[in-house]
Each structure stands twice: as C-alpha cells, then as structure tokens.
Coordinates of C-alpha atoms in Angstrom, one line a residue:
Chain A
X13 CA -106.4 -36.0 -143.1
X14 CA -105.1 -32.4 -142.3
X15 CA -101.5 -32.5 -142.6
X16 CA -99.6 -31.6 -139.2
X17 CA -97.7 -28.4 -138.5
X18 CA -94.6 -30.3 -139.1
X19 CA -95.9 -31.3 -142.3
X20 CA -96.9 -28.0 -143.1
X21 CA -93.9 -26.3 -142.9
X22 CA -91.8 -29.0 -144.3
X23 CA -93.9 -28.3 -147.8
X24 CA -94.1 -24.9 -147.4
X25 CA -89.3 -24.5 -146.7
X26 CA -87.9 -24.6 -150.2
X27 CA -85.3 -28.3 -150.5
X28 CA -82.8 -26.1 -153.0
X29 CA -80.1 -23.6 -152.9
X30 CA -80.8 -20.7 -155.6
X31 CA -78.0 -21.3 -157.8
X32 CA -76.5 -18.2 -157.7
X33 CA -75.7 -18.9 -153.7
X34 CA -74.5 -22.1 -154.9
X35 CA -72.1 -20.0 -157.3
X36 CA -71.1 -17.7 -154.9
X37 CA -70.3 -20.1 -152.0
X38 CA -68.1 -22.3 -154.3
X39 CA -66.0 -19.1 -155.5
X40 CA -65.6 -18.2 -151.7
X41 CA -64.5 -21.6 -150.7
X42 CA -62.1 -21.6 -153.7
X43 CA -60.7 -18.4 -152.3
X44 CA -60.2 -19.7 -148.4
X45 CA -58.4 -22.8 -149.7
X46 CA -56.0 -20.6 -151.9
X47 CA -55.6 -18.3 -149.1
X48 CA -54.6 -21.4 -146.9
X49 CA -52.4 -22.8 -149.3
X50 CA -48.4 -22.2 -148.3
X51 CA -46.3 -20.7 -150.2
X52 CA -43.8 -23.2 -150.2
X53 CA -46.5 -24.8 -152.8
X54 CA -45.6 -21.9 -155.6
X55 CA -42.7 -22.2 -158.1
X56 CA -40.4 -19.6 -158.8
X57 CA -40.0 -16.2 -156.9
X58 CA -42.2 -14.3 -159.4
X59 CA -45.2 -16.8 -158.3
X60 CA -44.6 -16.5 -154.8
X61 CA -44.5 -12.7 -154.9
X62 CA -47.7 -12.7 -157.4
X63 CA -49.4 -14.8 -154.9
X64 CA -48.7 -12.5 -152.0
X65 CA -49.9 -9.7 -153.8
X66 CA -53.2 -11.7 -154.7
X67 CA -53.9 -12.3 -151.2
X68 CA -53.6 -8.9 -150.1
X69 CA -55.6 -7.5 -153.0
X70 CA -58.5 -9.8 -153.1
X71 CA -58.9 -11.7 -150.2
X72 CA -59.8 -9.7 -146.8
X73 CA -57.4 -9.0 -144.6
X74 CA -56.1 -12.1 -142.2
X75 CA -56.8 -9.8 -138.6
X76 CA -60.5 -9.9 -138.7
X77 CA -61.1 -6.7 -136.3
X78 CA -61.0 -3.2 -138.0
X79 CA -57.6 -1.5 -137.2
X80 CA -56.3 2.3 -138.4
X81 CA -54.2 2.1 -141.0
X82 CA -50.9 2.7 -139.5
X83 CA -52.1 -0.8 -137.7
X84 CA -53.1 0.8 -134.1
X85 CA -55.9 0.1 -132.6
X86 CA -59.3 1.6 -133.4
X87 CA -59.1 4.4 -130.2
X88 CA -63.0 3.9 -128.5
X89 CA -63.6 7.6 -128.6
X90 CA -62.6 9.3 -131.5
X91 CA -61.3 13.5 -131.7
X92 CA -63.8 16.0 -132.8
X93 CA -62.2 17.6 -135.8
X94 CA -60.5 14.8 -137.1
X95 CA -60.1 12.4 -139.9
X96 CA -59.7 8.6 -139.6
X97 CA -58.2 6.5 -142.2
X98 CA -58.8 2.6 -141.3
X99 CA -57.0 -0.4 -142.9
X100 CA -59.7 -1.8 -145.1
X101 CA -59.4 2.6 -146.6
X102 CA -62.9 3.6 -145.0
X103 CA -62.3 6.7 -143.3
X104 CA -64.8 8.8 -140.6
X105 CA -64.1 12.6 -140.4
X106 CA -65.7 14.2 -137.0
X107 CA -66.6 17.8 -138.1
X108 CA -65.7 20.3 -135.2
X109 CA -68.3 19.4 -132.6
X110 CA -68.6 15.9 -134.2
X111 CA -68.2 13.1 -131.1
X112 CA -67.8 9.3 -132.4
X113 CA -67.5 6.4 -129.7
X114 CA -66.4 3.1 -130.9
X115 CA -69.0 1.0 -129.6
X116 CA -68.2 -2.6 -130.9
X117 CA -64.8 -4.2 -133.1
X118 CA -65.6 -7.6 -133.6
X119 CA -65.0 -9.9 -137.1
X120 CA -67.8 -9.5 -139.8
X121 CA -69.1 -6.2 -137.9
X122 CA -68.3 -2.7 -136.8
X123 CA -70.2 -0.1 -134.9
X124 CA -70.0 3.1 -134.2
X125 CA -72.0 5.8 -132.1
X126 CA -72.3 9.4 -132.7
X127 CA -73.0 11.2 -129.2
X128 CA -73.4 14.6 -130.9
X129 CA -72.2 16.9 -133.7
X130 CA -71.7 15.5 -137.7
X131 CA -69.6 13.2 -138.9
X132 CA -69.3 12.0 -142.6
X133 CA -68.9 8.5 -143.4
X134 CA -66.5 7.0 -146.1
X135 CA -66.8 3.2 -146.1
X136 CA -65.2 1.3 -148.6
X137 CA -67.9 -0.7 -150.3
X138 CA -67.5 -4.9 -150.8
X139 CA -65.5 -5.1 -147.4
X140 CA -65.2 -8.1 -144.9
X141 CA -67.2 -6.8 -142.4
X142 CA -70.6 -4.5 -142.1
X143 CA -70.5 -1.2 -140.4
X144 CA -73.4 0.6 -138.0
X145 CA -73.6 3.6 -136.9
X146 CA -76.0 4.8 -134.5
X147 CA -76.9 8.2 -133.3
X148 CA -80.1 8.9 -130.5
X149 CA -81.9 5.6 -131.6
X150 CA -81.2 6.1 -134.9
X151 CA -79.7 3.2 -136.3
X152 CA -77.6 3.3 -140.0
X153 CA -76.9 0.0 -141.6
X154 CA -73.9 0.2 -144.1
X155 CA -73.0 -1.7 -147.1
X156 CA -70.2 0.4 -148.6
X157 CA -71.2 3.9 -149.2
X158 CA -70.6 7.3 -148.3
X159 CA -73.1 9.4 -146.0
X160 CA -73.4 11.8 -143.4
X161 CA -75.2 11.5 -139.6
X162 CA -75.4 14.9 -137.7
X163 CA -77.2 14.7 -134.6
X164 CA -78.7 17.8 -132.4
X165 CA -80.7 18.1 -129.8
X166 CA -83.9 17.5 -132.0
X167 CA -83.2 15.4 -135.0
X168 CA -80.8 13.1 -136.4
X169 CA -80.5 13.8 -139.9
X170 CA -79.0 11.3 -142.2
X171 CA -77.8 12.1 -146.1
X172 CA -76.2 9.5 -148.7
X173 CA -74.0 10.8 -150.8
X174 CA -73.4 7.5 -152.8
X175 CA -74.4 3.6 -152.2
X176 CA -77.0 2.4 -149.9
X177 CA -78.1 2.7 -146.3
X178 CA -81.0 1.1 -143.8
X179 CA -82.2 3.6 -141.7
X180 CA -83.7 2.0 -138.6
X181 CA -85.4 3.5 -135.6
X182 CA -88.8 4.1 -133.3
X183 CA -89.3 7.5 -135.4
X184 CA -88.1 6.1 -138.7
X185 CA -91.3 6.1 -140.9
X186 CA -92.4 2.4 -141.1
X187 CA -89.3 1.6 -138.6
X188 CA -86.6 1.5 -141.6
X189 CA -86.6 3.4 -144.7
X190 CA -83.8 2.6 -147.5
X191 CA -81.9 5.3 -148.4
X192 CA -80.0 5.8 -152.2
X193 CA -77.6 7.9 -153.4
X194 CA -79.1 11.5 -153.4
X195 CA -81.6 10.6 -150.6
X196 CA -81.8 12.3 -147.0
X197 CA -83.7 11.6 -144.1
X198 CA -84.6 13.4 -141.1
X199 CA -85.4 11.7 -138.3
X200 CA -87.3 13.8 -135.2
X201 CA -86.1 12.5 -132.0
X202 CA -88.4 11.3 -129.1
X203 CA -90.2 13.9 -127.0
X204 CA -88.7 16.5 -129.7
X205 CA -90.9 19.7 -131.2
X206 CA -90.6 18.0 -134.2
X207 CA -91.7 14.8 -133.7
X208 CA -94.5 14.9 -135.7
X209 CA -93.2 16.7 -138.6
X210 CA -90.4 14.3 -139.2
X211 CA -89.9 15.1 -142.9
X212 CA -87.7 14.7 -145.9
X213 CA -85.2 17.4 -146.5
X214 CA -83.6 18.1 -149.8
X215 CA -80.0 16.7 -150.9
X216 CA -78.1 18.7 -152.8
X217 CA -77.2 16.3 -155.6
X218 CA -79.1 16.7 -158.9
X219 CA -81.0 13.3 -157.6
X220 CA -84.9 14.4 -156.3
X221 CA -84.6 13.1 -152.3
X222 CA -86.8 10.3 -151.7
X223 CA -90.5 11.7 -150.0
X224 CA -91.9 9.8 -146.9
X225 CA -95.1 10.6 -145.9
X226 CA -95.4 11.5 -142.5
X227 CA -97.1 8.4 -140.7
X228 CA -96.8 7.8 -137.1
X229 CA -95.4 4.8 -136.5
X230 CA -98.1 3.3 -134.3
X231 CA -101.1 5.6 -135.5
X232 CA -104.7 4.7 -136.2
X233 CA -105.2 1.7 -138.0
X234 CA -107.3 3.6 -140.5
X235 CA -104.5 6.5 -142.1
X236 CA -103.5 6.0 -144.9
X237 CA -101.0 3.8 -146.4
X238 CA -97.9 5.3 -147.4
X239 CA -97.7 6.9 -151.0
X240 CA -97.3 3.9 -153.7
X241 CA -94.3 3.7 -155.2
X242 CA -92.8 0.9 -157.4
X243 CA -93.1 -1.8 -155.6
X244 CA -94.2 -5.4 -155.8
X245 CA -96.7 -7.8 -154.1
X246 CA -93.7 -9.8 -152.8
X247 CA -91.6 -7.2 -151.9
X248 CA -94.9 -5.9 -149.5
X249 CA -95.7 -9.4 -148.3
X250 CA -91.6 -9.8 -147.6
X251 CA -91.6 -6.6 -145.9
X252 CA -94.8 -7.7 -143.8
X253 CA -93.2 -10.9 -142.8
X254 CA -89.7 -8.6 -141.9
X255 CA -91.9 -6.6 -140.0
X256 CA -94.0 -9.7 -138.2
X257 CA -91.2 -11.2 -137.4
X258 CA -89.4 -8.4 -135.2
X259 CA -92.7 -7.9 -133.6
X260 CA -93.0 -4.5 -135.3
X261 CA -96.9 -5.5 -136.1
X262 CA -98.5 -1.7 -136.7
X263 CA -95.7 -2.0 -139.7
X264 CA -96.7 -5.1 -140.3
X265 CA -100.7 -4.2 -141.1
X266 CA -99.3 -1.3 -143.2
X267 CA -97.4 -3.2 -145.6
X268 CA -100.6 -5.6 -145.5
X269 CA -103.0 -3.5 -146.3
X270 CA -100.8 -1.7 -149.7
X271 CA -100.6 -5.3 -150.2
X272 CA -104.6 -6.4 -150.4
X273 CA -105.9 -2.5 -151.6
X274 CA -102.9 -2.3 -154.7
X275 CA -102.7 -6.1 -155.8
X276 CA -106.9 -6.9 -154.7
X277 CA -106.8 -8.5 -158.3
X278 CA -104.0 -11.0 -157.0
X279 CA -105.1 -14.3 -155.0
X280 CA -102.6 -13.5 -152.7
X281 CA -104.2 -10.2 -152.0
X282 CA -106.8 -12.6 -149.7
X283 CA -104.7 -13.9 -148.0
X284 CA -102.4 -10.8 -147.3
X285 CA -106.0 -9.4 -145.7
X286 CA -106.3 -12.7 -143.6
X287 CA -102.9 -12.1 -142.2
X288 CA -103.8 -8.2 -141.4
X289 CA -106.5 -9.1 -139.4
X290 CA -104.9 -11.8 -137.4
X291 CA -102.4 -9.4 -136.4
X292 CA -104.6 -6.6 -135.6
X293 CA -107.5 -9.4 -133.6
X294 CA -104.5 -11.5 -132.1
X295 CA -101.4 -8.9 -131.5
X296 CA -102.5 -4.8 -131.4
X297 CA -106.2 -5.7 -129.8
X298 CA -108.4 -4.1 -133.0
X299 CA -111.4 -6.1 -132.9
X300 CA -113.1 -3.8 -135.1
X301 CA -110.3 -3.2 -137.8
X302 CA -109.2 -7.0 -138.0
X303 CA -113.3 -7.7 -139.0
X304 CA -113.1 -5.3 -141.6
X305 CA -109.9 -7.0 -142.7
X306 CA -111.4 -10.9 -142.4
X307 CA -114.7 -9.2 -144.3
X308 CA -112.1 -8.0 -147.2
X309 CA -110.5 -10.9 -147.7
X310 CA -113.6 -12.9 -148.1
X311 CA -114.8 -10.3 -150.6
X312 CA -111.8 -10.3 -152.2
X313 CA -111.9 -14.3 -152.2
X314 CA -110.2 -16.7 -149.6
X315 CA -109.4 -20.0 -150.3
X316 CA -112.0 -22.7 -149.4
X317 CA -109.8 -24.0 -146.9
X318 CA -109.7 -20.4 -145.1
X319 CA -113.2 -19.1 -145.5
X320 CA -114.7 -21.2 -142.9
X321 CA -112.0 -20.0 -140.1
X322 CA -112.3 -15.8 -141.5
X323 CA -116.0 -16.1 -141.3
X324 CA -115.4 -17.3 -138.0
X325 CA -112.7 -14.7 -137.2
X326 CA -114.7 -12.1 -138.2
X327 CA -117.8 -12.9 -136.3
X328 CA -115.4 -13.3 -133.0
X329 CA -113.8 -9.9 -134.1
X330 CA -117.4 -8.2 -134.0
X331 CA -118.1 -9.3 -131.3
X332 CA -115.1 -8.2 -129.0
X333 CA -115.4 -4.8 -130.8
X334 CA -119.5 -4.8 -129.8
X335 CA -120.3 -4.1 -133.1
X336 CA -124.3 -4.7 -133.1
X337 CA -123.9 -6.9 -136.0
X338 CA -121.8 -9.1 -134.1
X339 CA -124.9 -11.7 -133.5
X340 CA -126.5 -11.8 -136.8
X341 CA -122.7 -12.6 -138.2
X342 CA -122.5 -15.2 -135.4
X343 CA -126.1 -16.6 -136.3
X344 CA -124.7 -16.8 -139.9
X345 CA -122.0 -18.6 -139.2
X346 CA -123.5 -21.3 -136.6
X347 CA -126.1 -22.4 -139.3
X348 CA -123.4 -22.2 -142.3
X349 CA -121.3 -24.2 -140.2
X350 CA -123.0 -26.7 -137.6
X351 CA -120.0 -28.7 -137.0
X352 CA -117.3 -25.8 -136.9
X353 CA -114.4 -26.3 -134.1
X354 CA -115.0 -22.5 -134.1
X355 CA -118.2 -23.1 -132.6
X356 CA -117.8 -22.5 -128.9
X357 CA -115.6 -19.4 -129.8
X358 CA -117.8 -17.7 -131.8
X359 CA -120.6 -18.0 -129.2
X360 CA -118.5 -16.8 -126.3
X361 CA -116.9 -13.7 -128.0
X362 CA -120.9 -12.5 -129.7
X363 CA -123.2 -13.7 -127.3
X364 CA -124.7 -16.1 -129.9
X365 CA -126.5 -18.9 -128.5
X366 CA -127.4 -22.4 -130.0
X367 CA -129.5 -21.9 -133.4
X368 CA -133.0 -23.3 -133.4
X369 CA -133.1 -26.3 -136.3
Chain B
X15 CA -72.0 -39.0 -162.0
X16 CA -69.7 -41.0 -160.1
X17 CA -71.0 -42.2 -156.7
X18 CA -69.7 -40.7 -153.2
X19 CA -67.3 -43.2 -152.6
X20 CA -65.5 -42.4 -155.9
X21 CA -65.7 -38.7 -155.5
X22 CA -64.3 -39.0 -152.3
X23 CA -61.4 -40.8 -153.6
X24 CA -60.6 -38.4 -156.2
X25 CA -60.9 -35.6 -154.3
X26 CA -58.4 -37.4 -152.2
X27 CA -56.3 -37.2 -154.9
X28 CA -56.7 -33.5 -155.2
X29 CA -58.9 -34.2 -158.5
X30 CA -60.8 -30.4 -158.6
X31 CA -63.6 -31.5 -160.4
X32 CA -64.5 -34.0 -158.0
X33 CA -64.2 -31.5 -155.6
X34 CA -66.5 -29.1 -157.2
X35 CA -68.8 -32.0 -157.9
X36 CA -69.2 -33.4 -154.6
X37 CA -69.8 -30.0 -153.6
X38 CA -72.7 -29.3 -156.2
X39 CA -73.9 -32.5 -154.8
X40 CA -74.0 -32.1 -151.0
X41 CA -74.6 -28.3 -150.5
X42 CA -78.3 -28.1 -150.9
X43 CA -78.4 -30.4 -148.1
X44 CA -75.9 -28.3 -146.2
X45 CA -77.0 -25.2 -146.9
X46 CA -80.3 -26.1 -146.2
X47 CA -79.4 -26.9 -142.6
X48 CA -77.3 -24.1 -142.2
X49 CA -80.0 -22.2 -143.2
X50 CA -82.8 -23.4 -140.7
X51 CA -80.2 -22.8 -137.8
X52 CA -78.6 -19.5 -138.6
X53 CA -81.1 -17.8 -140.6
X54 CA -78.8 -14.7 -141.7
X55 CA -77.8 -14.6 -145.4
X56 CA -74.1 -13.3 -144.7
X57 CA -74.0 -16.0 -141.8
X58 CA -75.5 -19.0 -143.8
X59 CA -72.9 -18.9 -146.5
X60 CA -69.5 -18.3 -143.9
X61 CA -71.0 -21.3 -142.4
X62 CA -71.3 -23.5 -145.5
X63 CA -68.0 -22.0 -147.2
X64 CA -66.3 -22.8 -143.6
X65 CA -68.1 -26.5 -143.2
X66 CA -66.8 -27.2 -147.0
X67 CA -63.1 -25.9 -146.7
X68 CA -62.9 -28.1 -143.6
X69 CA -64.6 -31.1 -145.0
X70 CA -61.7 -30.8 -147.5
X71 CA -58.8 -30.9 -145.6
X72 CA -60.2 -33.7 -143.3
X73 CA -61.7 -36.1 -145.9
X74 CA -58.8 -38.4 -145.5
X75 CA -60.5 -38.9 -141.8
X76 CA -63.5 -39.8 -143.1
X77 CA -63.9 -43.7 -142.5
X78 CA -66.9 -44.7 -144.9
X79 CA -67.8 -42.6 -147.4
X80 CA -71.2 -43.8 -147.4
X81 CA -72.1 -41.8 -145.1
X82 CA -70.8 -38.7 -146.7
X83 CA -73.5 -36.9 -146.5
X84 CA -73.8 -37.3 -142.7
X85 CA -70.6 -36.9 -142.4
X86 CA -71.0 -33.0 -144.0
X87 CA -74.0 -32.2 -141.7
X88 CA -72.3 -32.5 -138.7
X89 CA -69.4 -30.2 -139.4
X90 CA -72.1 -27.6 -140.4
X91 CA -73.8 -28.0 -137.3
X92 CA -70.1 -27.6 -135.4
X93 CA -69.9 -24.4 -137.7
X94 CA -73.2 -22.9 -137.2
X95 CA -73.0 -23.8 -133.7
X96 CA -69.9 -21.6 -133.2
X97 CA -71.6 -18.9 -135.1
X98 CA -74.8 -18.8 -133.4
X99 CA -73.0 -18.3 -130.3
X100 CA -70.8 -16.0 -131.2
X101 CA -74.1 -13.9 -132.3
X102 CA -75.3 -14.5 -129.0
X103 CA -72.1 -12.3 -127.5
X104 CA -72.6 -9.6 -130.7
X105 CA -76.4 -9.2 -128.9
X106 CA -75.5 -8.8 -125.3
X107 CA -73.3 -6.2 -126.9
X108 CA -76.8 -4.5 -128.6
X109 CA -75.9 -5.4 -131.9
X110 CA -79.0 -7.3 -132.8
X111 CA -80.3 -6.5 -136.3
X112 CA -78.8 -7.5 -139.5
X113 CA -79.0 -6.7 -143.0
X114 CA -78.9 -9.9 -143.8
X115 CA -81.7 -11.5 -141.9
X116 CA -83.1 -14.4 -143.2
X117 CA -86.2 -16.5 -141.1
X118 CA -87.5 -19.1 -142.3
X119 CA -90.8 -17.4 -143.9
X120 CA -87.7 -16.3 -146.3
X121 CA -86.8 -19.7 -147.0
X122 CA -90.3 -20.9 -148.6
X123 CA -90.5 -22.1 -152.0
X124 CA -91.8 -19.1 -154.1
X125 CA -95.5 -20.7 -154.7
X126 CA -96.0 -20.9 -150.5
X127 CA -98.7 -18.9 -149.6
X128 CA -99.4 -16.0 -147.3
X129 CA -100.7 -18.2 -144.8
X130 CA -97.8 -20.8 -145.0
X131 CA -95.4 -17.7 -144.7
X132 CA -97.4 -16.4 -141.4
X133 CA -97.0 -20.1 -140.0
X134 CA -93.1 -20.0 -141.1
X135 CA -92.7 -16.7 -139.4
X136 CA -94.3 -17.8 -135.8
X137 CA -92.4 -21.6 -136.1
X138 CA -89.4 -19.2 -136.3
X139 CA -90.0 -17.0 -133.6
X140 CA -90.8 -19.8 -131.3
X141 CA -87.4 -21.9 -132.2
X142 CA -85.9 -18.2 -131.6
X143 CA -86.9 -19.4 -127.8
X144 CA -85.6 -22.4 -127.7
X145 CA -82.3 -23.9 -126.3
X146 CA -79.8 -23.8 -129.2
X147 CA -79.4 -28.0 -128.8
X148 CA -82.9 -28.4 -128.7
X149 CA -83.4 -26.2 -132.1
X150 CA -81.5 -28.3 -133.6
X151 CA -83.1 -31.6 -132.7
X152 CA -86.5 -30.1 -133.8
X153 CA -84.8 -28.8 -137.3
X154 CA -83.3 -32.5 -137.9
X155 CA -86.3 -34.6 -136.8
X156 CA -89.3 -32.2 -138.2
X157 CA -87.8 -30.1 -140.6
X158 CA -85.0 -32.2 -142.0
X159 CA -87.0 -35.1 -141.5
X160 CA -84.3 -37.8 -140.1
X161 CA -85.3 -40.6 -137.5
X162 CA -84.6 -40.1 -133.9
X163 CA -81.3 -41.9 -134.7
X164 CA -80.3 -40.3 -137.2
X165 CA -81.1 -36.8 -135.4
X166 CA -79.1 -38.8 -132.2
X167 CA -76.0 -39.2 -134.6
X168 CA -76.4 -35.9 -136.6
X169 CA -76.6 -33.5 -133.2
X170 CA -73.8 -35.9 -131.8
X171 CA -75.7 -37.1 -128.7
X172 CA -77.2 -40.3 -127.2
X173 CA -80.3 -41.5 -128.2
X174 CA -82.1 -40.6 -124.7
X175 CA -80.6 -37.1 -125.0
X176 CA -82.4 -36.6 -128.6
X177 CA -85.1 -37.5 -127.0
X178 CA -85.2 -35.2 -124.1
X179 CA -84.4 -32.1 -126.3
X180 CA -87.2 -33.4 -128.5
X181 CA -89.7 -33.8 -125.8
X182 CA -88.8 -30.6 -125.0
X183 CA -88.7 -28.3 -128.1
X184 CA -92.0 -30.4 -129.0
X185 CA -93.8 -29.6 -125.8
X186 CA -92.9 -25.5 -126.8
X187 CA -94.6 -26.5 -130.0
X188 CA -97.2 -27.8 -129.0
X189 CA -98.1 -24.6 -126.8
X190 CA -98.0 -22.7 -130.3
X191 CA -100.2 -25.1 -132.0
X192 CA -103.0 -25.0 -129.1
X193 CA -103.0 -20.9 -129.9
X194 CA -103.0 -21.4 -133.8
X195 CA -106.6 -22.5 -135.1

C-alpha cells in the first residue's frame, strides 16, 4: 500500500540534530545560565570583578536593541556626512550626499535604508543581532563585514570590502547573489537605461570580482544557465528548493536545469528534471518546456515509481503546448498504461481517445 | 545511562553532568519540534537554548519525571510560540527574509530524494497558511506522530479543541493532496 502523505514526509524529515548544533546549543545555554547567575554567587572581589568583565566581553549586551555608543538612541534618520559609532562597535559613515533612515531596531535584527547617496558599512562580525540594509529594492543581508551601498538614480551598486553579504532583489541575477571579500555588484534599477546591462564592475582589491552573467530574471526558459562555477549537486538542488519555496520559480528551473545538464550522470539528476518540469507545467504555464524537461528525465532515467506519472506528464504537457506529437505520446501512454489514474487527464489535455484492443 | 527520574534528581542537585546528559538526551526531540515550527536556523536554536535554560530553573516544578520528555515539549512550544509571533510583527514591519531560513525540505535526511524534498517544500508552504495553533496540532499528530491526546496535552488544549484544529489543518491538507498526483 502507497504510504500516505503523512507517512511520506515523516520518512523523508531527518529524527536527529547534527551534532555540531547539538554542540553549539549546549555552549550557548551554558553561557545564559552564567550570565543569569548573581554575583552574590562569586567569592572574593577579584572573581566578582573577573566575572563582570566576562560578561561584558563575551556575552552580548543585556539591552537587546542597537543603541550609539554613548547609549542614545539610534536617531531614525541619520546626517549626511557623518560617522556613526554604535555600541556593539559597527559603525555607518554617510558620505556627503549619503541619506540613511533607520527603518527597523528590534532584538536579533537591524535594518537600515539608504534613500540616496553612499554610505560604507562597518559591522562588527559575530554580533547579537543581523543587520539589512536596503537601498531601491535592493536588499543587503549582513553577517559581519564591511561593504559599501551607493545608490543613484540608475543603479545601486554594492562592494565588500571584507566578510560576506546576500544581495537580494527583482534585478539581482538569480534573485540573490553572494558576495565575498573583493566582490562588487551592480544592480540596474527598474525602468533604468541600464536594466539590461546589469553587470559586474571591478573592485579594487587584488581579489578578481566575481562575474554574473547577465540573465533576466524571468527570461526565456531556453537561455542559458549561468556560467558553471564550483558548485555541487546539493548546493543546486538546495538552492532550487530556496528558490521554490519563496515562489521565485523562473529561479527555481535555473538552478534545476545546471542541476540535471552538469550532474546527468547522478540519479538525482532525474529527478532534479522531474521537478523542472512540474514547475514550469504547474507554476510559469510552459507546456512545451516542462515536456522537454519530463522527456529528459526519462532519458536520463526516473525511478520506476516516477516513470509512469512523467510519461504521463509529458504527454499532458504536449498536449497543452499543441505540439503535433501530443497524440501519438498520449496513444503511447494509454496502451503502456491501461489502468493509469492519469488516464482521464491525459485524454482531456491531447485529445486522445480510448485505444482500440 | 541513568534513567530520567535519576537525572532529574541530580540535576536537582546542581550535578552538571546530569545536566548536560539530560540535555544530550532530550534535545533531538526538542529541537526537532522547534524545528518543524520555526523553521529559521538562528530562531530554532534561541528557542531550544531558551526552552533548556528554563527547563533548568523550573525542574523543581516538575511533578513526575516520567514525563520528562513531555514536560520539555511544551516549554518549546511556549518558546517558539513567542517567537513565531514576534516574527509575525518583524513582517508587518517588511522584514521578511532571513539568512537563516530553514523549511522543512532543509530538514530531510541527506538520502531523501528530489521528489520527497519537492513534497517537503509544498507541506511547508501550506502550514505557512495555517493558523499558528492549528500548525502545531498537524506537526504533533502527523509529523511528530503523537495520539490525539498526547497532541491535546502537548499543544495544552482540550481534547475537542485538538480536534477541531486538526479537522481543520487536515481539511487544508487535503486540498493539497487532491492537486498533487
């Protein structure tokens, strides 16, 4: 009996914590309970003093919103031409026509927006809280780096001067690009001359900027993938599933198809083709792409289970694209298939009637 | 290893190992329902670090030690409920995405396949839907696997209330499965 969806997904959720979480999580809740402990429970003067310096140095800072370093308030719009120096030591200079709102202060996040002008970003890295910055639809997720964001009336360019950033936007190649130390990234903003030449620009640090191929971000199924670079089948299939999951499904196909064309010799490469043309029959309405997709994972070879419901698929997918091969596939599949729950589908989408015994 | 009841009496006693040991113990349980609920790496682990740290400083409430376990789950599901809502505030402020983010299709056992991932990816986005109660009714009963009692005791409702958020999270399920060959 076909187990249930229940059943499915029970099997499928891993039961344990990787044991570095476990690791981790145990030294963080060994830190809260120090931190809670009173002094009181110290001996000597030395040991109280030691463990007041302790908790100031490694244990974040008991207010949980970001404050200035003096301990006023974060102001919601900052000066242009200024520098400020917050109390966890990240500091945001506005250069001279640089304009940066406060948009949110809460525990575990801050955010920023930069209405115009340049501003460079000094966040101290391993901090209590993660820090966004967002310029024109252009969103920067930080994790303790240093980096630039100027915005003008046509781009937003973004540079990292060291650590790590997320890059996310409409007109960010593949919706989010990760950006190193070394990398920059200019971003062409919607309705701008430059939309379509969004391209890489050249840091001045000795590291070579990272290239993104220009790719709309909801072109033509059949452009090409971006350029391969040095990355695994389950970092693509994570990425897909990322990308599925916030209903960014063009993105999606992309990281689908590097997936199936660059691993084809993996079994997983099948099913990565499957899953492309699902999302291109059932979510962006490409009949005729997502039967090329089913065809390629049955070439590339389905599991049993799945062949049955791609042959299917793909005969459906013809048929909706009004491919004139759309009845012979569906003729195909009726006589391979007699009892198929795909049955009545398959003849409604091709056209296909009954075959003759 | 010593049973519950005697870890729970040591760690009365402030005996750290039997801290740490009931904690190696329980928090692949805990963890994993942390994780089903709040889905976001950073999130998950303030929730489990938060539900431990409590369960610590309260054990000396804790009436049977039997039920331990139990006992742990729902001060996880106080904690992730408090977190989840105060994410609900962060997004009416706009600030939805996270580094961290963590779905379900990113909790599979490394040998799932595409195709279970897919089906992890649209049970998430459909419990994305769902009333925060009635998520976690569904996650106990179907994910987590407990009887309607236990999911009753666990979500700290009546029986006919488990029930109702179950019929209702089911019947959304349902509507997924009739569009899912």
């Amino acid at each position: 009996m076909k187990p249930s969806m229940e059943e499915r997904v029970q099997e499928a959720l891993r039961d344990e914590t990787p044991e570095h979480r476990v690791n981790r999580m145990w030294a963080g809740i060994e830190g809260r309970r120090a931190a809670k402990k009173t002094p009181a429970r110290w001996l000597g003067f030395a040991a109280v003093a030691a463990a007041v310096v302790a908790a100031v140095v490694l244990w974040p800072e008991p207010n949980p919103t970001l404050a200035l370093e003096d301990g006023s308030s974060v102001p919601a719009r900052m000066n242009p031409d200024s520098t400020y120096t917050f109390s966890d030591g990240s500091r945001i200079e506005a250069s001279a026509d640089g304009h940066v709102d406060t948009l949110s202060n809460i525990e575990g996040e801050v955010a920023f927006a930069l209405r115009s002008g340049a501003a460079h970003f000094d966040i101290t890295p391993n901090g209590p809280r993660r820090w966004r910055v967002v310029a024109s639809g252009v969103e920067v997720v930080v994790v303790g780096t240093v980096f630039d964001v100027e915005r003008t009336s046509e781009a937003v360019d973004v540079r990292v001067e060291r650590g790590v950033v997320l890059v996310r936007g409409a007109n960010v190649p593949d919706g989010e690009q990760r950006l190193e130390a070394g990398d920059a990234l200019q971003v062409a903003l919607v309705g701008s001359e430059r939309e379509e030449e969004t391209a890489p620009e050249a840091a001045s640090e000795a590291r070579p900027v990272q290239e993104v191929q220009q790719v709309p971000v909801d072109g033509p199924v059949d452009s090409e993938p971006p350029a391969a670079a040095e990355t695994t089948l389950d970092d693509l299939l994570r990425y897909a599933d990322a990308a599925r999951r916030e209903g960014r499904h063009p993105q999606a196909v992309r990281w689908l198809a590097r997936a199936s064309s660059e691993y084809s010799e993996e079994p997983r490469a099948a099913l990565a083709a499957f899953t492309q043309g699902r999302i291109e029959l059932d979510s962006l309405d490409r009949p005729a792409a997502a039967a090329r997709s089913f065809a390629r994972s049955l070439r590339i070879g389905l599991p049993r289970p799945l062949r049955e419901t791609a042959q299917a698929l793909r005969a459906e997918s013809l048929g909706k694209a009004g491919d004139p091969g759309a009845l012979a596939a569906a003729e195909r599949f009726l006589v391979r298939y007699p009892q198929s729950q795909y049955r009545q589908q398959v003849m409604d989408a091709t056209g296909a009637g009954e075959p003759t015994p | 290893m010593p049973p519950d009841k005697e870890l729970v009496a040591r760690c009365l006693r402030g005996d750290s190992w039997a801290e740490e040991a009931l904690y190696r113990r329980h928090v692949h349980k805990v963890e994993r329902v942390a994780a089903r609920l709040v889905r976001n790496s950073h999130d998950i682990e303030d929730v489990v670090q938060d539900a431990f740290v409590q369960a610590y400083s309260r054990m000396d409430t804790l009436q049977d030690p039997s039920r331990l376990s139990s006992w742990l789950v729902s001060i996880v599901l106080n904690r992730a409920r408090k977190k989840l809502r105060r994410r609900k505030l962060t997004r009416l402020l706009g600030l939805e995405r996270s580094l961290d983010d963590e779905g379900l299709a990113l909790q599979a056992h490394s040998r799932a396949s595409q195709e279970d991932r897919a089906e992890l990816a649209a049970v998430d986005r459909l419990l994305e839907t769902l009333h925060l109660e009635d998520r976690i009714c569904w996650t106990l009963r179907h994910i987590e696997g407990h009887s309607l009692q236990e999911t009753a005791d666990l979500a700290g409702c009546s029986l006919a209330t488990a029930k109702r958020r179950l019929k209702r999270a089911t019947d959304a399920v349902d509507t997924l499965r009739g569009e899912t060959p």
